[in-house]
PDB file of C-alpha atoms in Angstrom:
ATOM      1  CA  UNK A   1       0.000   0.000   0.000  1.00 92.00           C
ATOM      2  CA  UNK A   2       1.633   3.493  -1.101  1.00 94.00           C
ATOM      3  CA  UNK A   3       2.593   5.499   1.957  1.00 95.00           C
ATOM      4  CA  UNK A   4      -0.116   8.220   1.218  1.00 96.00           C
ATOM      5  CA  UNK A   5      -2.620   5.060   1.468  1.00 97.00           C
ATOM      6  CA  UNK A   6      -1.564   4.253   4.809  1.00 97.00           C
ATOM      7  CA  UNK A   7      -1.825   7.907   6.093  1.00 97.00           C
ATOM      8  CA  UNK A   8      -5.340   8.306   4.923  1.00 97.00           C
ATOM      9  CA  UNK A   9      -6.400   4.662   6.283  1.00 98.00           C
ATOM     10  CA  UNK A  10      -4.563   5.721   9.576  1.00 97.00           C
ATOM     11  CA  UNK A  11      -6.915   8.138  10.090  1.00 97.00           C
ATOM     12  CA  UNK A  12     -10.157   6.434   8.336  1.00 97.00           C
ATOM     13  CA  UNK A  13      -9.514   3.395  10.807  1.00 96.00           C
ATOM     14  CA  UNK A  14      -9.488   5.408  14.029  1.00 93.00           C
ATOM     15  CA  UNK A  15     -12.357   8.215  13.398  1.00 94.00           C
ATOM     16  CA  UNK A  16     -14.422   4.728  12.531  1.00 93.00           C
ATOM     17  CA  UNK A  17     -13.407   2.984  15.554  1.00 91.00           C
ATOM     18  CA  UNK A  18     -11.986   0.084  13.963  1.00 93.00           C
ATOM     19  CA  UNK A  19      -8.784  -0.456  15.808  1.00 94.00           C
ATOM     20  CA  UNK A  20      -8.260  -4.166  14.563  1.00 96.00           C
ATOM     21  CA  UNK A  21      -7.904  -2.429  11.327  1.00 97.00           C
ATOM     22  CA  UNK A  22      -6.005   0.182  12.556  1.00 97.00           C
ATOM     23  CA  UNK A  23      -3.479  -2.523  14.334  1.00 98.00           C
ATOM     24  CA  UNK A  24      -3.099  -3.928  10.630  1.00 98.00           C
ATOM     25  CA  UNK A  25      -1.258  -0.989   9.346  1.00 98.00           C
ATOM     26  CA  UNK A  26       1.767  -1.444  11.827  1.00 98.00           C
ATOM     27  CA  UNK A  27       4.558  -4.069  11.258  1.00 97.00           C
ATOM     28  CA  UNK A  28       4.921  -6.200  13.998  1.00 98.00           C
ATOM     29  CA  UNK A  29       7.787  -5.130  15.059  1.00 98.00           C
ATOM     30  CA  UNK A  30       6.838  -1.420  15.332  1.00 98.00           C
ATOM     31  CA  UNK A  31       8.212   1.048  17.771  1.00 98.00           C
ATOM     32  CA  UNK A  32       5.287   3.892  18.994  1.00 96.00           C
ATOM     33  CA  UNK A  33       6.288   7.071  20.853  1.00 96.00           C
ATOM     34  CA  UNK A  34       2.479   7.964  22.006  1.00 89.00           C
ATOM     35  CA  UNK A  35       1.815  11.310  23.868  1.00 85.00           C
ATOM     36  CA  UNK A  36      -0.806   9.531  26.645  1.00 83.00           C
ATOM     37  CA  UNK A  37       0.495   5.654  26.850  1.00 87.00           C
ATOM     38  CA  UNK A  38       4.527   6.753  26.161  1.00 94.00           C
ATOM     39  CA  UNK A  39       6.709   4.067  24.141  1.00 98.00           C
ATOM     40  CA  UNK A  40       5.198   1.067  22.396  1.00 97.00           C
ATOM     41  CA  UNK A  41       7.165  -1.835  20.945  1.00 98.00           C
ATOM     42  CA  UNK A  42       5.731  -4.509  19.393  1.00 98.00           C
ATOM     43  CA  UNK A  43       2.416  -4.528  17.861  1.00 98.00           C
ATOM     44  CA  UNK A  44       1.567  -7.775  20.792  1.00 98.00           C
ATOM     45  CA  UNK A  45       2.088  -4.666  22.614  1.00 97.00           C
ATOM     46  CA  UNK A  46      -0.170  -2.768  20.992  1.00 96.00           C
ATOM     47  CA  UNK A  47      -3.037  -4.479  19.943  1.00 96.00           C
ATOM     48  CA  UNK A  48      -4.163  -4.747  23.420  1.00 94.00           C
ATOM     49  CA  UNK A  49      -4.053  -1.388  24.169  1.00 91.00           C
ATOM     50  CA  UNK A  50      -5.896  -0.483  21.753  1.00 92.00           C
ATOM     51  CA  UNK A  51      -8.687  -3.551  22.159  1.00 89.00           C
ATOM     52  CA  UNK A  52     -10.613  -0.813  24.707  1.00 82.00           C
ATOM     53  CA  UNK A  53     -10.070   2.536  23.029  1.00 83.00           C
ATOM     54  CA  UNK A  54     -14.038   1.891  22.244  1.00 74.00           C
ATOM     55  CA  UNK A  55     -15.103   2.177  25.529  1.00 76.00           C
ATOM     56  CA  UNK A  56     -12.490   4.627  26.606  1.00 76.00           C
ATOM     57  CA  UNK A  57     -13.829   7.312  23.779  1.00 74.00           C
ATOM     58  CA  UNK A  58     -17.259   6.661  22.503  1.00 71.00           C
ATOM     59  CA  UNK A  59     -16.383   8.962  20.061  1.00 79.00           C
ATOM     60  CA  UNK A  60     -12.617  10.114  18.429  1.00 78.00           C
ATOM     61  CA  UNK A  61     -12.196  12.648  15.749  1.00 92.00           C
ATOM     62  CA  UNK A  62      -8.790  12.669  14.450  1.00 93.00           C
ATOM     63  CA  UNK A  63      -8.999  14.786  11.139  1.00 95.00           C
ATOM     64  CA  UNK A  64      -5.912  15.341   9.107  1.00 97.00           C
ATOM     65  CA  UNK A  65      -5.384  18.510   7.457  1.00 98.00           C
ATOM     66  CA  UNK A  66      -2.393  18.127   5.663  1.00 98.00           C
ATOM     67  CA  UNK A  67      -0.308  15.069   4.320  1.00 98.00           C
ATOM     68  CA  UNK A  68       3.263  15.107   3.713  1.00 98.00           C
ATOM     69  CA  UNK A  69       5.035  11.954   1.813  1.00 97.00           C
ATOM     70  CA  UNK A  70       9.125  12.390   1.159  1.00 97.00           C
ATOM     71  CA  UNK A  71      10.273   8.269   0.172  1.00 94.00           C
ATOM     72  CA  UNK A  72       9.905   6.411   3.309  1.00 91.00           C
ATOM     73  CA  UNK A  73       8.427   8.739   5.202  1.00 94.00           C
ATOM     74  CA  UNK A  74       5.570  10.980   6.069  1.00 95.00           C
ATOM     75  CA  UNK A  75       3.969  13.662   8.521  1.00 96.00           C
ATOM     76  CA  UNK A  76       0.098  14.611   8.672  1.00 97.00           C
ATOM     77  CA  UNK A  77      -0.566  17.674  10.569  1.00 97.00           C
ATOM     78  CA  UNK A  78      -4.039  16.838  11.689  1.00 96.00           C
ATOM     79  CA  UNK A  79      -6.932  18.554  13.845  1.00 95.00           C
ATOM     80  CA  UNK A  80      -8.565  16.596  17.041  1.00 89.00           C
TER      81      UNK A  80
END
């Protein structure tokens, strides 16, 4: 999936709930830096974590505002 592709479905995934999917998009051995639960390694790690976002937030609105894509890597700078 082009890097772009994974951006957008980052953000699809999570306003829609659907953190399985969202888990998907991460290699498994993927290192996370997140504001609230700190560092993440591993996505055993993560999939957990993320198995009760639903009934943490009944409702999340991450919407990006701009995407970024240079090679390997990209930014989104995104609204919550």
């Amino acid at each position: 999936m082009p890097n772009r592709r994974v951006l957008e479905k980052y953000y699809e995934y999570a306003n829609a709930g659907k953190w399985t999917a969202w888990c998907d998009l991460f290699a498994d051995d993927m290192v996370m830096d997140e504001q609230l639960a700190g560092h993440i390694e591993g996505l055993a790690t993560l999939r957990p974590m993320m198995a009760g976002m639903g009934t943490v937030y009944a409702k999340f609105q991450n919407v990006p505002r701009a995407i970024l894509i240079d090679g390997d890597q990209g930014a989104v700078l995104s609204h919550i």
